[in-house]
Coordinates of C-alpha atoms in Angstrom, one line a residue:
D1 CA 58.3 112.0 34.7
L2 CA 55.4 114.2 35.5
W3 CA 52.8 111.5 35.0
P4 CA 52.3 110.6 38.7
A5 CA 52.0 114.4 39.5
L6 CA 49.4 115.0 36.8
C7 CA 47.5 111.9 38.0
Y8 CA 47.5 113.3 41.5
L9 CA 46.2 116.6 40.4
L10 CA 43.5 115.0 38.6
Q11 CA 42.5 113.2 41.7
W12 CA 42.7 116.6 43.6
H13 CA 40.2 118.2 41.1
Y14 CA 37.9 115.2 41.5
Q15 CA 37.6 115.9 45.2
H16 CA 37.8 119.7 45.3
L17 CA 36.6 121.2 42.1
I18 CA 33.1 122.8 42.4
F19 CA 31.4 122.7 39.0
D20 CA 28.5 124.9 39.9
E21 CA 28.8 128.6 39.3
S22 CA 29.2 129.2 43.1
G23 CA 32.7 127.6 42.8
P24 CA 35.8 129.5 41.8
F25 CA 36.2 129.8 38.1
I26 CA 40.0 129.8 38.4
I27 CA 39.9 126.2 39.6
R28 CA 37.8 125.1 36.8
Q29 CA 40.3 126.8 34.3
H30 CA 43.1 125.0 36.0
A31 CA 41.4 121.8 35.5
V32 CA 41.1 122.6 31.8
A33 CA 44.8 123.3 31.6
L34 CA 45.5 120.0 33.4
L35 CA 43.5 118.0 30.9
A36 CA 45.4 119.7 28.1
L37 CA 48.6 118.7 29.7
I38 CA 47.6 115.1 30.1
G39 CA 46.3 114.8 26.5
P40 CA 49.6 114.3 24.7
G41 CA 50.5 111.5 27.0
L42 CA 47.5 109.5 26.1
Q43 CA 49.0 107.3 23.4
R44 CA 48.2 103.6 23.8
D45 CA 51.9 102.6 24.0
A46 CA 52.8 105.4 26.6
V47 CA 49.9 104.4 28.9
C48 CA 50.3 100.6 28.7
S49 CA 54.1 100.8 29.3
R50 CA 53.3 102.4 32.7
G51 CA 51.0 99.6 33.5
D52 CA 48.4 102.0 35.1
A53 CA 46.0 102.2 32.3
S54 CA 43.1 100.8 34.4
S55 CA 43.6 103.2 37.4
F56 CA 44.1 106.1 35.3
G57 CA 41.0 105.5 33.1
E58 CA 39.0 105.2 36.2
K59 CA 40.2 108.7 37.5
L60 CA 39.7 110.3 34.2
F61 CA 36.2 109.0 33.5
A62 CA 35.2 109.5 37.1
C63 CA 36.0 113.2 36.9
C64 CA 34.2 113.5 33.5
S65 CA 31.1 111.7 34.8
K66 CA 30.9 113.8 37.9
W67 CA 31.1 117.1 36.0
F68 CA 28.6 116.1 33.3
T69 CA 26.3 115.0 36.0
A70 CA 26.5 118.4 37.6
A71 CA 26.0 120.1 34.2
E72 CA 22.9 117.9 33.5
R73 CA 21.5 118.8 36.9
N74 CA 22.3 122.6 37.2
G75 CA 23.3 123.5 33.8
A76 CA 26.6 125.3 32.6
N77 CA 26.0 128.9 32.1
E78 CA 29.5 130.3 33.0
F79 CA 32.1 130.2 30.3
S80 CA 34.7 128.1 32.3
Q81 CA 32.0 125.4 32.9
K82 CA 31.6 125.0 29.2
I83 CA 35.4 125.0 28.6
L84 CA 35.8 122.3 31.3
L85 CA 33.1 120.1 29.6
A86 CA 34.8 120.6 26.2
G87 CA 38.2 119.6 27.7
C88 CA 36.6 116.5 29.2
L89 CA 35.2 115.5 25.8
W90 CA 38.6 116.1 24.0
M91 CA 40.2 114.0 26.8
V92 CA 37.6 111.3 26.4
G93 CA 38.2 111.1 22.7
R94 CA 41.9 110.5 23.2
A95 CA 41.3 108.1 26.2
R96 CA 38.9 105.7 24.5
A97 CA 41.7 104.6 22.1
A98 CA 44.4 104.4 24.8
V99 CA 42.4 103.0 27.7
G100 CA 39.7 101.0 26.0
M101 CA 36.2 101.4 24.6
E102 CA 34.4 99.8 27.5
A103 CA 34.9 102.8 29.8
Y104 CA 33.9 105.2 27.0
R105 CA 30.8 103.2 26.3
T106 CA 29.8 103.4 29.9
F107 CA 30.5 107.2 30.1
R108 CA 28.5 107.8 26.9
A109 CA 25.4 105.8 28.0
K110 CA 25.3 106.9 31.6
Y111 CA 26.4 110.5 31.5
L112 CA 27.0 112.0 28.0
A113 CA 23.7 110.9 26.4
P114 CA 21.5 112.0 29.2
F115 CA 23.2 115.5 29.3
V116 CA 22.9 115.9 25.5
R117 CA 19.1 115.1 25.6
S118 CA 18.5 117.3 28.7
S119 CA 16.8 120.7 28.7
R120 CA 20.0 122.1 30.2
F121 CA 22.0 121.3 27.1
R122 CA 19.4 122.8 24.9
E123 CA 19.7 126.0 26.9
I124 CA 23.4 126.1 26.2
I125 CA 23.2 125.6 22.4
Q126 CA 20.2 127.9 22.1
T127 CA 22.5 130.8 22.1
I128 CA 24.8 129.6 19.2
S129 CA 23.3 132.1 16.7
S130 CA 23.0 135.0 19.0
S131 CA 26.6 134.7 20.4
S132 CA 28.2 133.6 17.1
L133 CA 31.3 135.7 16.2
L134 CA 30.4 135.4 12.5
L135 CA 26.8 136.4 12.8
T136 CA 27.3 139.3 15.3
H137 CA 28.0 142.8 14.0
F138 CA 31.0 144.4 15.5
E139 CA 32.2 148.0 15.1
D140 CA 35.8 148.3 13.8
R141 CA 38.0 149.3 16.7
S142 CA 41.3 149.2 14.8
Q143 CA 41.6 153.1 14.8
Y144 CA 42.0 152.9 18.7
G145 CA 44.7 150.3 18.7
I146 CA 48.4 151.0 19.1
E147 CA 50.0 150.5 15.7
S148 CA 53.3 149.2 17.0
L149 CA 51.5 146.5 19.1
P150 CA 49.7 143.6 17.4
T151 CA 46.2 143.0 18.6
L152 CA 44.1 139.8 18.4
G153 CA 40.9 141.8 18.5
A154 CA 39.7 140.4 21.9
V155 CA 37.7 143.5 22.8
Q156 CA 35.0 144.6 20.4
V157 CA 31.9 146.8 20.4
R158 CA 28.7 145.3 19.4
R159 CA 25.9 146.8 17.4
N160 CA 23.7 149.2 19.5
Q161 CA 26.3 149.2 22.2
T162 CA 28.7 151.9 23.3
V163 CA 30.8 150.0 25.9
P164 CA 33.5 147.5 24.6
T165 CA 33.2 144.0 25.8
L166 CA 35.1 140.7 25.3
I167 CA 34.4 139.2 21.9
V168 CA 33.6 135.8 23.4
T169 CA 30.7 135.9 25.7
S170 CA 29.9 133.6 28.6
S171 CA 27.1 132.0 26.6
Y172 CA 29.4 131.0 23.7
P173 CA 28.8 127.3 23.1
V174 CA 31.1 126.6 20.1
F175 CA 33.9 125.2 22.2
L176 CA 31.6 122.5 23.6
L177 CA 30.0 121.9 20.2
H178 CA 33.4 121.4 18.6
A179 CA 34.5 118.9 21.2
L180 CA 31.1 117.0 20.7
L181 CA 31.7 117.2 16.9
H182 CA 35.1 115.5 17.1
L183 CA 33.8 112.9 19.6
T184 CA 30.9 111.8 17.3
G185 CA 32.4 113.0 14.0
Q186 CA 34.2 110.1 12.6
K187 CA 33.2 108.6 9.2
K188 CA 29.8 107.2 9.2
E189 CA 31.1 103.6 8.6
E190 CA 33.4 103.9 11.8
L191 CA 30.5 105.2 14.1
E192 CA 28.5 102.9 16.4
E193 CA 24.8 103.2 16.1
V194 CA 24.7 104.9 19.6
D195 CA 27.1 107.6 18.4
T196 CA 25.0 108.2 15.2
R197 CA 22.0 108.8 17.3
L198 CA 23.8 111.0 19.7
R199 CA 25.1 113.1 16.7
E200 CA 21.6 113.5 15.5
D201 CA 20.4 114.7 18.8
I202 CA 23.1 117.3 18.8
F203 CA 23.3 118.5 15.3
G204 CA 20.1 117.2 13.7
S205 CA 17.5 119.2 11.9
A206 CA 15.5 119.8 15.1
S207 CA 18.6 121.4 16.7
P208 CA 19.3 125.0 17.0
H209 CA 22.6 124.2 15.3
R210 CA 20.8 123.7 12.0
S211 CA 19.3 127.2 12.3
Y212 CA 22.8 128.5 12.9
L213 CA 24.2 126.9 9.8
E214 CA 21.3 128.3 7.7
A215 CA 22.0 131.9 9.2
V216 CA 25.6 131.6 8.1
C217 CA 24.5 130.5 4.7
R218 CA 22.3 133.6 4.3
R219 CA 25.5 135.7 4.5
T220 CA 26.2 134.6 1.1
H221 CA 22.8 135.9 -0.3
N222 CA 23.6 139.6 -0.2
A223 CA 26.9 140.9 -1.4
E224 CA 26.6 144.0 0.8
Q225 CA 26.3 141.9 4.1
Q226 CA 29.1 139.5 3.5
Q227 CA 31.7 141.2 5.5
S228 CA 32.0 139.6 8.9
L229 CA 34.8 140.2 11.3
I230 CA 37.3 139.0 8.9
G231 CA 40.9 139.3 10.1
N232 CA 40.1 138.7 13.8
W233 CA 42.2 135.9 15.3
F234 CA 39.4 134.6 17.4
V235 CA 37.0 134.3 14.6
Q236 CA 39.4 132.3 12.5
T237 CA 40.9 130.1 15.2
I238 CA 37.6 129.3 16.9
E239 CA 34.4 129.6 14.7
Q240 CA 35.8 129.4 11.3
R241 CA 37.9 126.4 12.1
Y242 CA 34.9 124.9 13.6
L243 CA 32.9 125.4 10.4
L244 CA 35.8 123.7 8.6
D245 CA 35.4 120.6 10.7
V246 CA 31.6 120.7 10.2
L247 CA 32.2 120.3 6.5
E248 CA 35.1 117.9 7.1
F249 CA 33.2 115.5 9.2
G250 CA 30.1 115.5 6.9
L251 CA 27.9 117.1 9.5
V252 CA 25.6 118.5 6.7
D253 CA 25.1 115.1 5.2
S254 CA 22.7 114.3 2.3
P255 CA 19.5 112.9 3.6
A256 CA 17.7 109.9 2.2
L257 CA 14.9 111.8 0.6
E258 CA 15.8 113.2 -2.8
S259 CA 13.5 116.3 -2.2
E260 CA 16.0 117.4 0.6
R261 CA 19.2 116.7 -1.0
S262 CA 19.3 119.7 -3.2
A263 CA 18.8 121.9 -0.2
V264 CA 21.6 120.2 1.7
R265 CA 24.1 120.4 -1.2
S266 CA 23.3 124.1 -1.5
C267 CA 23.8 124.5 2.3
R268 CA 27.2 122.9 2.0
L269 CA 28.2 124.8 -1.1
Q270 CA 27.3 128.1 0.6
L271 CA 29.2 127.3 3.7
A272 CA 32.3 126.3 1.7
F273 CA 32.0 129.5 -0.4
F274 CA 31.7 131.6 2.7
L275 CA 34.9 130.2 4.2
T276 CA 36.8 130.7 1.0
F277 CA 36.7 134.5 1.3
S278 CA 36.7 134.6 5.1
L279 CA 40.0 132.8 5.9
S280 CA 43.4 134.3 5.9
E281 CA 46.4 132.9 3.9
A282 CA 47.4 130.9 7.0
F283 CA 44.5 128.6 6.1
Y284 CA 45.6 128.1 2.5
P285 CA 45.7 124.3 2.7
A286 CA 42.1 124.4 4.1
I287 CA 41.0 126.6 1.2
V288 CA 42.6 124.2 -1.3
K289 CA 40.8 121.3 0.4
L290 CA 37.5 123.2 0.0
F291 CA 38.3 123.6 -3.7
D292 CA 38.9 119.9 -4.1
D293 CA 36.1 118.5 -2.0
I294 CA 33.2 120.8 -2.5
I295 CA 33.7 124.0 -4.6
F296 CA 34.7 122.2 -7.8
K297 CA 32.7 119.0 -7.3
L298 CA 30.1 118.8 -10.0
D299 CA 27.7 116.9 -7.8
Y300 CA 27.1 119.9 -5.7
Y301 CA 25.5 121.9 -8.7
G302 CA 22.8 119.4 -9.6
C303 CA 20.6 120.3 -12.5
R304 CA 22.1 123.8 -12.8
A305 CA 25.2 122.3 -14.3
A306 CA 23.3 120.5 -16.8
E307 CA 21.4 123.7 -17.7
L308 CA 24.6 125.6 -18.4
A309 CA 26.3 122.6 -20.1
V310 CA 29.1 122.5 -17.4
T311 CA 31.1 119.2 -17.5
G312 CA 33.4 117.5 -15.0
A313 CA 36.3 118.6 -17.4
D314 CA 35.2 122.1 -17.1
M315 CA 35.3 122.0 -13.4
Q316 CA 38.8 120.4 -13.2
R317 CA 40.1 123.0 -15.6
W318 CA 38.5 126.0 -13.6
K319 CA 40.0 124.4 -10.4
F320 CA 43.4 124.5 -11.8
N321 CA 42.9 128.1 -12.9
Y322 CA 41.7 129.3 -9.5
K323 CA 44.4 127.4 -7.7
L324 CA 46.9 129.4 -9.8
L325 CA 45.3 132.6 -8.8
T326 CA 45.1 131.6 -5.1
Q327 CA 48.8 130.8 -5.0
R328 CA 49.4 134.1 -6.8
A329 CA 47.7 135.9 -3.8
I330 CA 50.0 134.1 -1.2
Q331 CA 52.4 136.7 0.6
N332 CA 54.3 134.3 2.6
E333 CA 55.5 131.1 0.7
V334 CA 55.7 129.2 4.0
N335 CA 51.8 129.0 3.9
L336 CA 52.1 126.9 0.8
A337 CA 53.2 123.9 2.9
P338 CA 50.5 121.6 4.2
A339 CA 52.1 121.5 7.7
R340 CA 53.1 124.7 9.3
A341 CA 53.3 126.0 12.9
G342 CA 51.6 129.2 14.2
L343 CA 50.2 132.3 12.9
T344 CA 51.9 135.7 12.4
A345 CA 50.1 138.9 12.7
A346 CA 50.3 139.8 9.0
E347 CA 48.8 136.5 8.0
W348 CA 45.5 136.6 9.8
K349 CA 44.7 140.3 9.2
T350 CA 43.6 140.1 5.6
P351 CA 41.6 137.3 3.9
L352 CA 43.5 135.5 1.2
L353 CA 40.6 135.7 -1.4
R354 CA 37.9 138.4 -1.9
S355 CA 34.2 137.5 -1.9
T356 CA 34.4 138.2 -5.6
W357 CA 37.1 135.6 -6.3
P358 CA 35.0 133.7 -8.8
Y359 CA 35.2 136.8 -11.1
S360 CA 38.8 137.7 -10.3
P361 CA 40.4 136.1 -13.4
L362 CA 38.9 139.0 -15.4
Y363 CA 41.0 141.5 -13.5
L364 CA 44.1 139.9 -15.2
L365 CA 43.0 141.5 -18.4
V366 CA 42.9 144.9 -16.7
E367 CA 46.4 144.3 -15.4
K368 CA 47.6 143.3 -18.8
L369 CA 46.1 146.4 -20.5
E370 CA 47.7 148.8 -17.9
K371 CA 51.1 147.1 -17.9
G372 CA 51.4 146.9 -21.6
P373 CA 52.5 144.1 -24.1
A374 CA 55.5 143.0 -22.0
H375 CA 53.2 141.8 -19.2
R376 CA 52.2 138.0 -19.7
L377 CA 49.0 136.4 -18.6
E378 CA 50.9 133.7 -16.8
Q379 CA 49.5 130.3 -17.7
L380 CA 46.0 131.5 -18.5
T381 CA 44.9 132.4 -22.0
E382 CA 42.3 135.3 -22.6
T383 CA 39.7 132.6 -23.6
A384 CA 40.3 130.7 -20.3
I385 CA 40.1 133.9 -18.4
I386 CA 36.8 135.1 -19.7
G387 CA 35.4 131.5 -19.6
S388 CA 36.4 130.9 -16.0
G389 CA 35.4 134.3 -14.7
L390 CA 32.0 134.4 -16.3
R391 CA 31.0 130.8 -16.5
F392 CA 32.0 129.6 -13.0
S393 CA 30.6 132.7 -11.4
E394 CA 27.3 132.1 -13.3
L395 CA 27.2 128.5 -12.0
L396 CA 27.7 129.5 -8.4
E397 CA 25.2 132.3 -8.5
R398 CA 22.5 130.0 -10.0
A399 CA 23.1 126.8 -8.0
G400 CA 23.9 128.3 -4.7
G401 CA 21.7 131.4 -4.8
M402 CA 24.8 133.4 -3.8
A403 CA 25.3 137.0 -4.4
I404 CA 29.1 137.0 -5.3
A405 CA 29.4 140.7 -6.3
S406 CA 27.5 143.8 -6.1
P407 CA 25.8 145.0 -9.2
T408 CA 28.5 147.7 -9.8
E409 CA 31.2 145.1 -9.4
R410 CA 29.4 142.7 -11.9
L411 CA 29.2 145.7 -14.2
M412 CA 32.9 146.3 -13.9
Y413 CA 33.9 142.6 -14.4
L414 CA 31.7 142.4 -17.5
M415 CA 33.5 145.5 -18.7
A416 CA 36.9 143.9 -18.1
A417 CA 35.9 140.9 -20.4
F418 CA 36.2 143.4 -23.4
L419 CA 39.7 144.6 -22.4
G420 CA 41.7 141.6 -23.5
P421 CA 44.7 142.0 -26.0
D422 CA 43.3 139.7 -28.6
S423 CA 39.6 140.8 -28.7
K424 CA 38.4 137.2 -27.9
F425 CA 35.0 138.6 -27.0
L426 CA 34.2 138.6 -30.6
E427 CA 34.4 134.7 -30.7
P428 CA 30.9 133.3 -31.0
D429 CA 30.9 131.3 -27.9
L430 CA 32.4 134.0 -25.7
S431 CA 30.2 136.7 -27.2
A432 CA 27.0 134.5 -26.4
L433 CA 28.3 134.0 -22.8
I434 CA 29.0 137.7 -22.4
E435 CA 25.6 138.7 -23.8
R436 CA 23.8 136.1 -21.4
R437 CA 25.6 137.6 -18.4
L438 CA 24.7 141.1 -19.7
A439 CA 21.1 140.1 -20.0
E440 CA 21.0 138.8 -16.4
L441 CA 22.4 142.1 -15.0
R442 CA 20.2 144.2 -17.4
T443 CA 17.0 142.4 -16.1
F444 CA 18.2 143.0 -12.4
A445 CA 19.0 146.7 -13.1
R446 CA 15.4 147.3 -14.7
K447 CA 13.9 145.6 -11.8
E448 CA 15.6 147.7 -9.2
A449 CA 15.1 150.9 -11.3
G450 CA 11.3 150.2 -11.4
Q451 CA 11.4 150.2 -7.6
R452 CA 13.1 153.5 -7.6
K453 CA 16.5 152.1 -6.1
E454 CA 19.9 153.1 -7.0
V455 CA 21.4 150.2 -9.0
F456 CA 25.0 151.3 -9.5
E457 CA 27.3 153.2 -7.3
F458 CA 30.0 154.5 -9.4
E459 CA 31.6 156.9 -6.9
T460 CA 32.6 154.2 -4.3
A461 CA 32.9 150.9 -6.3
K462 CA 36.3 149.3 -6.7
M463 CA 37.3 146.3 -8.7
E464 CA 39.4 143.9 -6.5
N465 CA 39.6 146.9 -4.0
R466 CA 42.2 148.3 -6.4
K467 CA 40.6 149.7 -9.6
S468 CA 38.0 152.5 -9.3
Y469 CA 35.1 152.6 -11.8
Y470 CA 36.3 155.9 -13.1
G471 CA 39.8 154.4 -14.0
L472 CA 38.2 151.3 -15.4
Y473 CA 35.8 153.4 -17.5
Q474 CA 38.6 155.4 -19.1
L475 CA 40.4 152.2 -20.0
A476 CA 37.2 150.8 -21.6
L477 CA 36.6 154.1 -23.6
D478 CA 40.1 154.0 -24.9
T479 CA 39.8 150.3 -25.8
F480 CA 36.3 150.8 -27.4
Q481 CA 37.7 153.4 -29.7
S482 CA 40.6 151.3 -31.0
S483 CA 39.3 147.8 -30.9
S484 CA 35.5 147.4 -30.2
Y485 CA 34.3 146.5 -33.7
G486 CA 31.0 148.1 -32.9
H487 CA 30.1 145.4 -30.4
G488 CA 26.6 146.1 -29.0
G489 CA 27.4 144.6 -25.6
F490 CA 30.4 146.7 -25.2
G491 CA 28.6 149.8 -26.2
C492 CA 25.7 149.3 -23.8
L493 CA 28.1 149.0 -20.9
L494 CA 29.6 152.4 -21.8
M495 CA 26.1 154.0 -21.9
V496 CA 25.2 153.0 -18.3
P497 CA 26.7 156.0 -16.4
L498 CA 25.3 158.4 -19.0
A499 CA 21.7 158.0 -17.8
Q500 CA 20.2 161.3 -16.3
R501 CA 20.0 159.8 -12.8
Y502 CA 23.9 159.8 -12.4
D503 CA 26.3 162.5 -11.9
V504 CA 26.6 165.0 -14.9
R505 CA 30.4 164.6 -14.8
W506 CA 30.2 161.3 -16.5
R507 CA 28.1 162.8 -19.5
N508 CA 30.5 165.8 -19.6
M509 CA 33.5 163.6 -19.7
V510 CA 32.3 161.4 -22.6
W511 CA 30.7 164.1 -24.6
S512 CA 33.8 166.3 -24.4
E513 CA 36.7 164.1 -24.4
Y514 CA 35.4 160.9 -25.9
V515 CA 32.8 162.2 -28.3
A516 CA 34.3 160.2 -31.2
V517 CA 33.6 156.9 -29.3
L518 CA 29.8 157.6 -29.5
R519 CA 29.7 157.1 -33.3
F520 CA 30.6 153.5 -32.8
I521 CA 27.9 152.7 -30.2
T522 CA 25.5 150.3 -32.0
C523 CA 23.4 149.0 -29.1
D524 CA 19.6 149.4 -29.5
E525 CA 17.0 150.5 -27.0
R526 CA 16.4 146.9 -25.7
E527 CA 20.1 146.5 -24.7
L528 CA 20.2 149.5 -22.5
F529 CA 20.5 149.1 -18.7
G530 CA 17.1 150.7 -18.1
A531 CA 14.5 152.3 -20.4
L532 CA 15.5 154.9 -22.9
E533 CA 13.4 157.4 -20.9
E534 CA 16.2 157.4 -18.3
Y535 CA 18.5 158.9 -20.7
L536 CA 16.0 161.6 -21.8
E537 CA 14.3 162.7 -18.7
P538 CA 14.6 164.9 -16.9
A539 CA 15.7 167.5 -19.5
E540 CA 19.4 168.4 -19.3
T541 CA 20.2 171.8 -17.7
D542 CA 24.0 171.8 -17.7
I543 CA 24.9 174.4 -20.2
V544 CA 28.4 173.0 -21.1
L545 CA 26.9 169.5 -21.7
L546 CA 24.1 171.1 -23.9
R547 CA 26.8 172.9 -25.9
S548 CA 28.6 169.4 -26.4
Y549 CA 25.4 168.0 -27.6
G550 CA 24.9 170.7 -30.1
Q551 CA 28.6 170.5 -31.4
A552 CA 28.4 166.7 -31.8
L553 CA 25.1 167.1 -33.8
N554 CA 26.3 170.0 -35.9
S555 CA 29.6 168.2 -36.7
N556 CA 27.9 165.0 -37.8
L557 CA 29.9 162.9 -35.3
L558 CA 26.9 160.8 -34.5
R559 CA 25.1 158.1 -36.5
P560 CA 21.6 159.3 -37.2
G561 CA 19.1 157.1 -35.3
S562 CA 21.7 155.8 -32.9
I563 CA 21.0 156.0 -29.1
P564 CA 23.6 158.8 -28.6
H565 CA 22.1 160.7 -31.5
R566 CA 18.6 160.4 -30.1
V567 CA 19.6 161.5 -26.7
A568 CA 21.7 164.5 -27.8
N569 CA 18.7 165.7 -30.2
H570 CA 16.2 165.2 -27.5
H571 CA 18.1 167.4 -24.9
V572 CA 18.9 170.1 -27.4
Q573 CA 15.3 170.3 -28.7
A574 CA 14.0 170.4 -25.1
Y575 CA 16.4 173.3 -24.2
R576 CA 15.4 175.2 -27.4
S577 CA 11.7 174.8 -26.6
K578 CA 12.4 176.0 -23.0
V579 CA 14.3 179.1 -24.2
K580 CA 11.7 179.9 -26.8
V581 CA 8.9 179.7 -24.2
M582 CA 10.6 181.8 -21.6
P583 CA 10.6 185.1 -23.6
E584 CA 6.9 184.6 -24.5
Q585 CA 6.2 183.9 -20.9
E586 CA 8.1 187.1 -19.8
Q587 CA 6.3 189.2 -22.5
Q588 CA 2.9 188.0 -21.2
D589 CA 3.9 188.8 -17.7
N590 CA 5.1 192.3 -18.6
G591 CA 1.7 192.9 -20.5
S592 CA -0.3 191.9 -17.4
S593 CA 1.6 194.1 -15.2
S594 CA 1.0 197.1 -17.6
S595 CA -2.7 196.4 -17.8
R596 CA -3.0 196.4 -14.0
S597 CA -1.0 199.7 -13.8
Y598 CA -3.3 201.3 -16.3
C599 CA -6.4 200.2 -14.5
H600 CA -5.1 201.8 -11.3

């Protein structure tokens, strides 16, 4: 039995451990390891059977009290100091059930509460945002690793730095905050009033912790900035696990004032969504729990759900659909079990879901089209796929203010909605839904174009990180030619890359290989992604494309008055005017030269 030896070591640390930075950090780390060894033996039956509960409790709380007093007096700036305080709190949480609540209440009142309310504690948690593993920008160093050796990513290069450093800095406070969260984080009805006040002092609205949560939430507001250090073992096992517990213990609770409840619900929703595309498949049970408790709970969407006519039945149906897709993404079936042991290198390297996962059902239609009639859509119908992919993503974007996908990705997913085998986009309800989503993107595109910003990036965009825009565009052109039924929304999507601001290869491809498609484009000027002027100016100079314009006009392949007809006619006429003006200009220039020669 190692229990007497462990108790002796605890007594030794009480007498000889120097908590201040001047003391050896290796001794403090040894004390943390000792507390971790003692922890599993702190079951009530085990302690009571030894008959030494009282003496052990005195030793344990004496150590914790001494070290917290030192931290309140001199601070805890060194990493091993914070870890030791965190170890004490985890141990106290176990000991209060095994040894008794009286000793815990004394420790809480005389040592923990004064420390938490001191300026020293404020100094510790002040760095939570600046030292956060999720909010810090790291350069990718995977290219420097040895492929045959797994790496946890402990050494990283931060932005504006050239020297690699440890990913966890000495000022990192999350270990301590996580222990405090568990100590004060039971259900509200189980908390004593003192614990409630203590939790408010640590995590309340006046704490830097609230600013940290808001900063994490802001990562969901811009699709281009959502990529944190996903796939890093330290990020997942330390900070992302901490955020899971923040949501689990209701740390972001709804306040009493109705005016603040909407903001709090939105914060919880954004945190939950951020975690869904940041966690690897090793955290599959946690992702499912986020689905059940937050993501697909109608309460979190407030009036936005009513505006979009979303019901509880819709949410349950969508949750079932997305759970199917999540299970489909699992590579190792072991991770489907609620209880599992350990992580493997392959499991933490890649997030289970992409940040665009609310749109992901629509990719099933692309797969179906590519693989042919033999490929089944599993348990989802085409109607369910379009409804889930467009309605749920719309709800998330409106209620949470989140940017789920980039404009180009949204364009591609909308294009995918037209690629189903049964042309369900023609049904009135789905057609209205698609048109509403098109109108949102169209408004955004025109606003960005008005500020002279590039809206769509066709060269680099990929759908689900697999399908390029070029490949998807070709599929859409083929489908439009065979089964578009002249749908205006479908046609306006095909017109997007044909604007003059984009590479001429898109226009050459369509006007040479798919010119027959253009006859069936029925969208009007209001449905274009941008003003008609963007398709007309500047005048086309590519001779091959101009020849294609002329052939299409001369062969009557275009409907008179349609957008493609107006575009082709404009550029051909502009070129003819230019060619006509050039000889006249040359003749005038030659005449002027002759006159000057004659005068001389």
